[in-house]
CSV table of C-alpha atoms and ligand atoms in Angstrom, one decimal:
chain,number,residue,atom,x,y,z
A,689,MET,CA,0.0,0.0,0.0
A,690,ASN,CA,1.6,3.4,-1.0
A,691,THR,CA,2.1,6.1,1.4
A,692,PHE,CA,-0.9,8.1,0.4
A,693,LYS,CA,-3.2,5.1,0.9
A,694,ALA,CA,-1.6,4.1,4.1
A,695,ALA,CA,-2.1,7.7,5.4
A,696,LEU,CA,-5.7,7.6,4.1
A,697,ALA,CA,-6.3,4.3,5.8
A,698,ALA,CA,-4.7,5.4,9.1
A,699,SER,CA,-6.5,8.7,9.1
A,700,THR,CA,-10.0,7.8,7.9
A,701,MET,CA,-11.3,7.7,11.5
A,702,MET,CA,-10.3,11.3,12.5
A,703,GLY,CA,-10.1,12.9,9.1
A,704,ALA,CA,-9.2,12.0,5.6
A,705,VAL,CA,-6.1,13.2,3.9
A,706,THR,CA,-7.0,14.3,0.4
A,707,ALA,CA,-4.8,15.7,-2.2
A,708,ALA,CA,-1.9,18.2,-1.4
A,709,SER,CA,-2.3,17.6,2.4
A,710,ALA,CA,-5.8,19.2,2.5
A,711,VAL,CA,-7.6,17.4,5.3
A,712,GLU,CA,-11.2,16.5,6.0
A,713,LEU,CA,-11.3,17.1,9.7
A,714,GLU,CA,-14.1,15.6,11.7
A,715,VAL,CA,-15.1,18.0,14.5
A,716,THR,CA,-17.6,16.7,17.1
A,717,HIS,CA,-19.7,18.9,19.4
A,718,TRP,CA,-23.1,18.9,21.0
A,719,TRP,CA,-24.4,22.2,19.6
A,720,THR,CA,-27.6,21.2,17.9
A,721,SER,CA,-30.1,24.0,19.0
A,722,GLY,CA,-30.8,26.8,16.5
A,723,GLY,CA,-28.5,29.3,18.2
A,724,GLU,CA,-25.8,26.8,18.7
A,725,ALA,CA,-25.9,25.6,15.1
A,726,ALA,CA,-25.7,29.2,13.9
A,727,ALA,CA,-22.7,29.7,16.1
A,728,VAL,CA,-20.6,26.6,15.2
A,729,ALA,CA,-21.3,27.4,11.5
A,730,GLU,CA,-19.1,30.4,12.0
A,731,PHE,CA,-16.2,28.1,13.0
A,732,ALA,CA,-16.8,25.8,10.1
A,733,LYS,CA,-17.0,28.7,7.6
A,734,ALA,CA,-13.8,30.4,9.0
A,735,PHE,CA,-11.9,27.0,9.0
A,736,GLU,CA,-12.7,26.4,5.4
A,737,GLU,CA,-11.9,30.0,4.3
A,738,LYS,CA,-8.7,30.4,6.2
A,739,THR,CA,-7.2,26.9,5.5
A,740,ASP,CA,-7.2,24.4,2.7
A,741,HIS,CA,-9.0,21.9,4.9
A,742,THR,CA,-12.7,20.7,5.2
A,743,TRP,CA,-14.7,20.9,8.3
A,744,VAL,CA,-16.6,17.6,8.7
A,745,ASP,CA,-19.5,18.4,11.1
A,746,GLY,CA,-19.9,15.9,13.9
A,747,ALA,CA,-23.0,17.3,15.8
A,748,ILE,CA,-24.1,14.9,18.5
A,749,ALA,CA,-27.5,15.8,20.0
A,750,GLY,CA,-28.5,15.6,23.6
A,751,GLY,CA,-26.5,18.2,25.3
A,752,GLY,CA,-23.4,17.4,27.5
A,753,ASN,CA,-24.9,14.4,29.2
A,754,THR,CA,-25.8,12.4,26.2
A,755,ALA,CA,-23.1,13.6,23.7
A,756,ARG,CA,-20.2,13.5,26.0
A,757,PRO,CA,-20.1,9.7,26.7
A,758,VAL,CA,-20.2,9.2,22.9
A,759,MET,CA,-17.2,11.4,22.5
A,760,ILE,CA,-15.3,9.9,25.2
A,761,SER,CA,-16.0,6.2,24.0
A,762,ARG,CA,-14.9,7.0,20.5
A,763,ILE,CA,-11.6,8.4,21.8
A,764,THR,CA,-11.0,5.5,24.2
A,765,GLY,CA,-12.3,3.0,21.7
A,766,GLY,CA,-9.7,3.9,19.1
A,767,ASP,CA,-12.2,5.6,16.7
A,768,PRO,CA,-11.2,9.3,17.5
A,769,MET,CA,-12.5,12.4,15.7
A,770,GLY,CA,-10.1,15.1,14.6
A,771,ALA,CA,-11.2,17.6,17.2
A,772,THR,CA,-14.0,17.7,19.8
A,773,GLN,CA,-15.8,20.2,22.0
A,774,PHE,CA,-15.9,19.7,25.8
A,775,ASN,CA,-16.4,22.2,28.6
A,776,HIS,CA,-13.0,23.4,29.6
A,777,GLY,CA,-12.2,22.0,33.1
A,778,ARG,CA,-12.1,18.5,34.5
A,779,GLN,CA,-14.2,16.5,32.0
A,780,THR,CA,-11.2,15.4,30.0
A,781,GLU,CA,-8.7,14.7,32.9
A,782,GLU,CA,-8.9,11.0,32.4
A,783,LEU,CA,-8.5,11.1,28.6
A,784,VAL,CA,-5.4,13.4,29.2
A,785,GLU,CA,-4.0,11.2,31.9
A,786,ALA,CA,-4.4,8.2,29.6
A,787,GLY,CA,-2.3,9.9,27.0
A,788,LEU,CA,-5.0,10.0,24.4
A,789,MET,CA,-5.0,13.8,23.8
A,790,ARG,CA,-2.4,15.8,22.2
A,791,PRO,CA,-0.9,18.9,23.7
A,792,LEU,CA,-1.0,22.3,21.9
A,793,THR,CA,1.7,23.9,24.1
A,794,GLY,CA,4.1,24.8,21.2
A,795,LEU,CA,1.3,26.5,19.3
A,796,ALA,CA,0.1,28.3,22.4
A,797,GLU,CA,3.6,29.6,23.1
A,798,GLU,CA,4.1,30.5,19.4
A,799,GLU,CA,0.8,32.5,19.3
A,800,GLY,CA,1.1,33.9,22.8
A,801,TRP,CA,-2.2,32.4,24.2
A,802,LYS,CA,-1.2,33.2,27.8
A,803,ASP,CA,-1.3,37.0,26.8
A,804,ILE,CA,-4.4,36.7,24.7
A,805,VAL,CA,-6.8,34.4,26.7
A,806,ARG,CA,-8.6,36.1,29.7
A,807,PRO,CA,-9.3,35.2,32.5
A,808,ALA,CA,-6.2,33.0,32.9
A,809,SER,CA,-8.3,30.4,34.6
A,810,LEU,CA,-9.5,29.4,31.2
A,811,LEU,CA,-6.1,28.3,29.9
A,812,ASP,CA,-5.2,27.0,33.4
A,813,SER,CA,-8.1,24.6,33.2
A,814,CYS,CA,-6.7,23.4,29.9
A,815,THR,CA,-3.2,22.8,31.4
A,816,VAL,CA,-2.0,19.5,32.9
A,817,ASP,CA,1.5,19.2,34.1
A,818,GLY,CA,2.6,22.3,32.2
A,819,GLU,CA,1.1,21.1,28.9
A,820,ILE,CA,-1.8,22.9,27.2
A,821,TYR,CA,-4.4,20.4,25.9
A,822,CYS,CA,-7.3,22.6,24.7
A,823,VAL,CA,-8.1,25.9,23.0
A,824,PRO,CA,-10.8,27.8,25.0
A,825,VAL,CA,-13.3,29.4,22.6
A,826,ASN,CA,-15.7,31.2,24.8
A,827,ILE,CA,-16.8,32.1,28.3
A,828,HIS,CA,-20.3,30.9,29.2
A,829,SER,CA,-21.9,31.7,32.5
A,830,TRP,CA,-24.7,29.8,34.0
A,831,GLU,CA,-25.9,32.6,36.4
A,832,TRP,CA,-28.7,34.1,34.4
A,833,LEU,CA,-32.4,34.5,34.7
A,834,TRP,CA,-34.1,35.1,31.4
A,835,LEU,CA,-37.5,36.8,31.6
A,836,SER,CA,-40.3,37.3,29.1
A,837,ASN,CA,-41.4,40.9,29.3
A,838,LYS,CA,-44.8,40.1,27.7
A,839,ALA,CA,-45.5,37.2,30.1
A,840,PHE,CA,-45.3,39.7,33.0
A,841,GLU,CA,-47.2,42.4,31.1
A,842,GLU,CA,-50.0,39.9,30.4
A,843,ALA,CA,-50.0,38.8,34.1
A,844,GLY,CA,-50.2,42.5,35.1
A,845,VAL,CA,-47.0,42.6,37.2
A,846,PRO,CA,-43.8,44.4,36.7
A,847,VAL,CA,-40.9,42.5,35.1
A,848,PRO,CA,-38.9,41.3,38.3
A,849,SER,CA,-35.5,42.9,39.1
A,850,ASN,CA,-34.4,39.9,41.3
A,851,TRP,CA,-35.1,36.4,42.4
A,852,ASP,CA,-37.5,37.3,45.3
A,853,GLU,CA,-39.6,39.5,43.0
A,854,PHE,CA,-39.8,36.6,40.5
A,855,VAL,CA,-41.0,34.2,43.2
A,856,ALA,CA,-43.6,36.7,44.3
A,857,ALA,CA,-44.9,37.2,40.8
A,858,ALA,CA,-45.5,33.4,40.4
A,859,PRO,CA,-49.2,33.4,41.4
A,860,ALA,CA,-50.0,36.2,39.0
A,861,LEU,CA,-48.2,34.4,36.2
A,862,GLU,CA,-50.1,31.2,37.0
A,863,GLU,CA,-53.3,33.1,37.1
A,864,ALA,CA,-52.6,34.5,33.7
A,865,GLY,CA,-52.0,30.9,32.5
A,866,LYS,CA,-48.2,31.1,32.4
A,867,ILE,CA,-45.6,28.6,33.6
A,868,PRO,CA,-43.7,30.7,36.1
A,869,LEU,CA,-40.4,29.0,35.7
A,870,ALA,CA,-39.5,26.9,32.5
A,871,ILE,CA,-36.9,24.2,32.9
A,872,GLY,CA,-36.1,21.0,31.0
A,873,GLY,CA,-36.3,17.6,32.6
A,874,GLN,CA,-32.7,16.6,31.9
A,875,PRO,CA,-30.7,16.3,35.2
A,876,TRP,CA,-27.8,18.6,34.0
A,877,GLN,CA,-30.3,21.5,33.7
A,878,ILE,CA,-31.7,21.1,37.2
A,879,GLY,CA,-28.4,20.6,38.8
A,880,GLY,CA,-27.0,23.6,36.9
A,881,ALA,CA,-29.9,25.8,38.0
A,882,PHE,CA,-29.2,24.6,41.7
A,883,ARG,CA,-25.6,25.8,41.3
A,884,VAL,CA,-26.9,29.1,40.1
A,885,LEU,CA,-29.1,29.4,43.3
A,886,VAL,CA,-26.0,28.7,45.4
A,887,ALA,CA,-23.7,31.2,43.7
A,888,SER,CA,-26.4,34.0,43.1
A,889,LEU,CA,-28.5,33.8,46.3
A,890,GLY,CA,-25.9,32.3,48.6
A,891,GLY,CA,-23.0,34.2,47.1
A,892,PRO,CA,-19.6,33.4,45.8
A,893,GLU,CA,-18.1,32.3,49.1
A,894,LEU,CA,-20.7,29.7,49.8
A,895,TYR,CA,-20.5,28.4,46.2
A,896,GLN,CA,-16.7,28.0,46.5
A,897,GLN,CA,-17.0,26.3,50.0
A,898,VAL,CA,-19.4,23.8,48.6
A,899,TYR,CA,-18.3,23.1,45.1
A,900,GLY,CA,-14.7,24.0,45.5
A,901,ASP,CA,-13.8,23.0,49.0
A,902,LYS,CA,-16.3,20.2,49.1
A,903,ASN,CA,-17.1,21.3,52.7
A,904,ALA,CA,-19.7,18.8,53.9
A,905,GLU,CA,-20.4,20.8,57.1
A,906,VAL,CA,-21.2,24.0,55.0
A,907,ALA,CA,-23.3,21.8,52.6
A,908,GLY,CA,-25.4,20.8,55.6
A,909,GLY,CA,-25.5,24.2,57.2
A,910,PRO,CA,-28.2,26.9,57.6
A,911,GLU,CA,-27.0,29.0,54.5
A,912,MET,CA,-27.4,25.9,52.3
A,913,ALA,CA,-30.9,25.3,53.9
A,914,LYS,CA,-32.0,28.6,52.6
A,915,ILE,CA,-30.8,27.6,49.1
A,916,PHE,CA,-32.8,24.3,49.4
A,917,LYS,CA,-35.8,26.5,50.4
A,918,ALA,CA,-35.3,28.5,47.2
A,919,ALA,CA,-34.9,25.3,45.2
A,920,ASP,CA,-38.3,24.2,46.7
A,921,ASP,CA,-39.8,27.5,45.5
A,922,ALA,CA,-38.2,26.9,42.1
A,923,ARG,CA,-39.6,23.4,41.7
A,924,LYS,CA,-43.1,24.5,42.6
A,925,MET,CA,-42.8,27.3,40.0
A,926,ALA,CA,-41.6,24.8,37.4
A,927,ALA,CA,-44.3,22.1,38.2
A,928,LYS,CA,-46.0,22.5,34.9
A,929,SER,CA,-42.8,22.8,32.8
A,930,THR,CA,-42.9,19.4,30.9
A,931,VAL,CA,-40.3,19.9,28.3
A,932,GLN,CA,-37.0,17.9,28.2
A,933,ASP,CA,-34.4,20.0,26.2
A,934,TRP,CA,-33.0,23.3,27.5
A,935,ASN,CA,-33.8,25.2,24.2
A,936,GLN,CA,-37.4,23.9,24.5
A,937,ALA,CA,-37.6,25.6,27.9
A,938,THR,CA,-36.0,28.7,26.5
A,939,ASN,CA,-38.7,28.7,23.7
A,940,LEU,CA,-41.4,28.8,26.4
A,941,VAL,CA,-39.9,32.1,27.5
A,942,ILE,CA,-39.5,33.3,23.9
A,943,THR,CA,-43.2,32.6,23.1
A,944,ASP,CA,-44.2,34.2,26.4
A,945,GLU,CA,-45.8,30.9,27.7
A,946,ALA,CA,-43.4,31.0,30.6
A,947,GLY,CA,-42.2,33.9,32.9
A,948,GLY,CA,-38.6,32.9,33.1
A,949,GLN,CA,-35.8,30.3,32.8
A,950,ILE,CA,-32.5,30.0,34.8
A,951,MET,CA,-30.1,29.0,32.0
A,952,GLY,CA,-26.6,29.8,30.9
A,953,ASP,CA,-26.1,32.6,28.5
A,954,TRP,CA,-26.1,30.2,25.5
A,955,ALA,CA,-29.9,30.8,25.7
A,956,GLN,CA,-29.1,34.2,24.1
A,957,GLY,CA,-28.5,32.4,20.8
A,958,GLU,CA,-32.1,31.1,20.8
A,959,PHE,CA,-33.5,34.6,21.5
A,960,GLN,CA,-31.3,36.0,18.6
A,961,VAL,CA,-32.5,33.2,16.2
A,962,ALA,CA,-36.1,34.1,17.2
A,963,GLY,CA,-35.4,37.8,16.4
A,964,GLU,CA,-36.0,38.9,20.0
A,965,THR,CA,-34.3,42.1,21.3
A,966,ALA,CA,-32.6,42.1,24.7
A,967,GLY,CA,-34.2,44.8,26.9
A,968,GLU,CA,-37.3,45.0,24.7
A,969,ASP,CA,-38.7,41.5,24.3
A,970,TYR,CA,-36.8,39.9,27.2
A,971,THR,CA,-34.9,40.9,30.3
A,972,CYS,CA,-31.8,39.2,31.6
A,973,LEU,CA,-30.7,39.2,35.3
A,974,PRO,CA,-27.1,38.1,35.9
A,975,GLY,CA,-26.6,36.6,39.3
A,976,LEU,CA,-30.5,36.5,39.5
A,977,GLY,CA,-30.4,40.2,40.2
A,978,VAL,CA,-28.9,39.5,43.7
A,979,HIS,CA,-25.1,38.9,43.6
A,980,GLN,CA,-23.2,40.4,40.7
A,981,VAL,CA,-21.5,37.0,40.1
A,982,LEU,CA,-20.8,35.0,37.0
A,983,SER,CA,-19.0,31.7,36.6
A,984,THR,CA,-16.3,31.5,33.9
A,985,GLY,CA,-17.2,28.2,32.3
A,986,GLY,CA,-17.5,27.6,28.7
A,987,ASP,CA,-16.3,25.5,25.9
A,988,ALA,CA,-13.0,24.4,24.6
A,989,PHE,CA,-11.8,22.2,21.8
A,990,TYR,CA,-9.6,19.2,22.5
A,991,PHE,CA,-7.6,17.1,20.0
A,992,PRO,CA,-7.1,13.3,20.1
A,993,LYS,CA,-3.5,12.2,19.6
A,994,VAL,CA,-2.9,11.3,16.0
A,995,GLU,CA,0.1,9.7,14.1
A,996,ASP,CA,-0.6,11.4,10.8
A,997,GLU,CA,1.3,14.7,10.5
A,998,GLU,CA,-1.1,16.2,8.0
A,999,ILE,CA,-4.0,15.6,10.5
A,1000,ALA,CA,-2.0,17.0,13.4
A,1001,LYS,CA,-1.1,20.1,11.4
A,1002,ALA,CA,-4.8,20.6,10.5
A,1003,GLN,CA,-5.6,20.3,14.2
A,1004,GLU,CA,-3.2,23.1,15.0
A,1005,GLU,CA,-4.6,25.2,12.2
A,1006,LEU,CA,-8.1,24.8,13.5
A,1007,ALA,CA,-7.0,25.8,17.0
A,1008,SER,CA,-5.5,28.9,15.6
A,1009,VAL,CA,-8.5,29.8,13.5
A,1010,MET,CA,-10.8,29.5,16.6
A,1011,LEU,CA,-8.7,32.1,18.5
A,1012,ASP,CA,-8.6,34.5,15.5
A,1013,PRO,CA,-10.1,37.9,16.8
A,1014,GLU,CA,-12.7,38.1,14.0
A,1015,VAL,CA,-13.7,34.6,14.4
A,1016,GLN,CA,-14.0,35.0,18.1
A,1017,VAL,CA,-16.4,37.9,17.6
A,1018,ALA,CA,-18.5,36.2,14.9
A,1019,PHE,CA,-18.8,32.9,16.9
A,1020,ASN,CA,-19.5,34.4,20.3
A,1021,LEU,CA,-22.1,36.9,19.1
A,1022,LYS,CA,-24.1,34.1,17.7
A,1023,LYS,CA,-23.4,31.7,20.7
A,1024,GLY,CA,-24.4,34.3,23.3
A,1025,SER,CA,-21.1,33.8,25.1
A,1026,VAL,CA,-18.2,36.2,25.7
A,1027,PRO,CA,-15.0,35.9,23.7
A,1028,VAL,CA,-11.9,34.6,25.5
A,1029,ARG,CA,-9.9,37.4,24.1
A,1030,GLY,CA,-10.0,40.9,25.7
A,1031,ASP,CA,-8.7,42.7,22.5
A,1032,VAL,CA,-11.7,42.3,20.3
A,1033,ASP,CA,-14.4,44.8,19.1
A,1034,LEU,CA,-17.7,44.0,20.7
A,1035,ALA,CA,-19.5,47.0,19.5
A,1036,ALA,CA,-22.4,44.6,18.4
A,1037,ALA,CA,-22.8,43.3,21.9
A,1038,ASN,CA,-26.4,43.6,23.0
A,1039,ASP,CA,-27.8,44.7,26.4
A,1040,CYS,CA,-27.3,41.4,28.1
A,1041,MET,CA,-23.8,40.7,26.8
A,1042,LYS,CA,-22.9,44.2,28.0
A,1043,LYS,CA,-24.2,43.3,31.5
A,1044,GLY,CA,-22.0,40.2,31.4
A,1045,LEU,CA,-18.9,42.0,30.3
A,1046,ALA,CA,-19.5,44.6,33.1
A,1047,ILE,CA,-19.4,41.8,35.6
A,1048,LEU,CA,-16.5,40.3,33.9
A,1049,GLU,CA,-14.6,43.5,34.4
A,1050,ASN,CA,-15.9,44.6,37.8
A,1051,GLY,CA,-18.0,41.8,39.3
A,1052,THR,CA,-17.2,38.6,41.1
A,1053,LEU,CA,-16.0,35.7,38.9
A,1054,VAL,CA,-16.2,32.1,40.1
A,1055,PRO,CA,-15.0,29.0,38.5
A,1056,SER,CA,-17.6,26.9,36.8
A,1057,GLY,CA,-18.9,23.6,38.4
A,1058,GLU,CA,-17.0,21.7,35.6
A,1059,GLN,CA,-13.8,23.5,36.7
A,1060,LEU,CA,-14.2,22.7,40.4
A,1061,MET,CA,-15.9,19.3,40.7
A,1062,SER,CA,-15.5,16.0,38.9
A,1063,GLN,CA,-18.2,15.3,36.3
A,1064,ASP,CA,-19.1,12.2,38.4
A,1065,ALA,CA,-19.9,14.2,41.4
A,1066,LEU,CA,-21.7,16.9,39.4
A,1067,ASN,CA,-23.8,14.2,37.9
A,1068,GLN,CA,-24.7,12.7,41.2
A,1069,ILE,CA,-25.9,16.2,42.3
A,1070,ASN,CA,-27.7,16.7,39.0
A,1071,ASP,CA,-29.5,13.4,39.6
A,1072,LEU,CA,-30.5,14.2,43.1
A,1073,MET,CA,-31.8,17.6,42.1
A,1074,ALA,CA,-33.8,16.1,39.2
A,1075,GLN,CA,-35.3,13.7,41.6
A,1076,PHE,CA,-36.1,16.6,44.1
A,1077,PHE,CA,-37.9,18.5,41.4
A,1078,SER,CA,-40.0,15.4,40.2
A,1079,THR,CA,-40.7,14.1,43.7
A,1080,PRO,CA,-42.9,16.6,45.7
A,1081,SER,CA,-42.9,14.2,48.7
A,1082,MET,CA,-39.1,14.6,49.0
A,1083,THR,CA,-38.5,17.4,51.5
A,1084,ALA,CA,-35.8,20.2,51.2
A,1085,GLU,CA,-34.4,18.6,54.4
A,1086,ASP,CA,-34.2,15.1,52.8
A,1087,ALA,CA,-32.5,16.5,49.7
A,1088,GLN,CA,-30.0,18.5,51.7
A,1089,LYS,CA,-29.1,15.4,53.8
A,1090,ARG,CA,-28.2,13.5,50.5
A,1091,PHE,CA,-26.5,16.6,49.1
A,1092,VAL,CA,-24.2,16.5,52.2
A,1093,ASP,CA,-23.2,12.9,51.5
A,1094,ILE,CA,-22.4,13.7,47.9
A,1095,VAL,CA,-20.4,16.8,48.6
A,1096,GLY,CA,-18.6,14.9,51.4
A,1097,SER,CA,-17.3,12.2,49.0
A,1098,ALA,CA,-16.9,14.4,45.9
A,1099,THR,CA,-13.4,15.0,44.4
B,735,LIG,C1,-22.9,23.7,27.8
B,735,LIG,C2,-22.1,24.3,26.7
B,735,LIG,C3,-22.8,25.4,26.0
B,735,LIG,C4,-24.2,24.9,25.5
B,735,LIG,C5,-25.0,24.1,26.6
B,735,LIG,C6,-26.2,23.5,26.2
B,735,LIG,O1,-22.2,22.7,28.5
B,735,LIG,O2,-20.9,24.9,27.4
B,735,LIG,O3,-22.0,25.8,24.9
B,735,LIG,O4,-24.0,24.2,24.4
B,735,LIG,O5,-24.1,23.1,27.1
B,735,LIG,O6,-26.0,22.6,25.2
């Protein structure tokens, strides 16, 4: 078999080497909603415009909890893609430790990523033993409440400016036939919303003590009891929200059938695709209007280790394109996230992104759950909170007791 065919055979699983080292690079991600698809298309377009390569789109539906196991099993099973999205943080630590992922350290040093990417925690969470294993592409924060201005108008109450006003407006919303709080039934959404209650209502210090320090005593203490009370309010407000996917819940707010949704700022992509204007059609409350806090989570692309040099080179070219200033703006404006570069022109930022940027500059930033806690522990909390939301007979005290056990054994 000649070199070309050998290369082709060796590389068919992560990307085909075509003529003159142009590569068809398979890129997997879980961005399948309207806004997400519009955003990832910006990466694909830029990759094909700025290189000789082809972006082979490997969208896997089902959000992080369904798609991630598929991605991981392909890499560990010897059928790797060319590049894949994960949340930056601890999700990939086992893949990296197993030596299945390639470092980008040389490229990062050559392009000065340490001077470009902010906050530094993004690149820190890509770094293992001094090697950089991912390219961060955005900053997503979970700590947002998205409100339908029309739903409150039709309920005859003002749009809330904080969580307590939102809870107080629930009876009027129900009276007007609205679902007060929209939420999808998938555990990651309920566990994520719970983390938002901790950080936004309890505050950054409580959030760090529980998710960062894994302090079981604090997890079982009076401050967290207040958060479980808020979670009890939330589950009552969400009792009639029967959708599964996060963007279906967002759509309930967009169509004014629901008053609000606690969701990461990727929800903005859905409002944009629906032609809604921040501040006019919808209102956003970072930190639930209580603590000006945002978590600096988000997405990064990781690259399975490959033998083929052409594929490896195409991987580096993709990483470089993703950090390009113009590409960063085009992708993040569609994604509803904040660019990882501080040196880009965000004149097109809308009312909500401007609120996020202000907190990024002057507010309190906390690491994301994925940066602080193992995915296994997060999944256990997600499952507990999903059960709490779907089991009215489970008291807040019962849930907090089980929460203490999970936090106490979390890594
Ligand atoms: C998050 C991811 C976001 C968004 C969201 C819903 O984990 O960081 O980019 O896609 O999942 O799918």
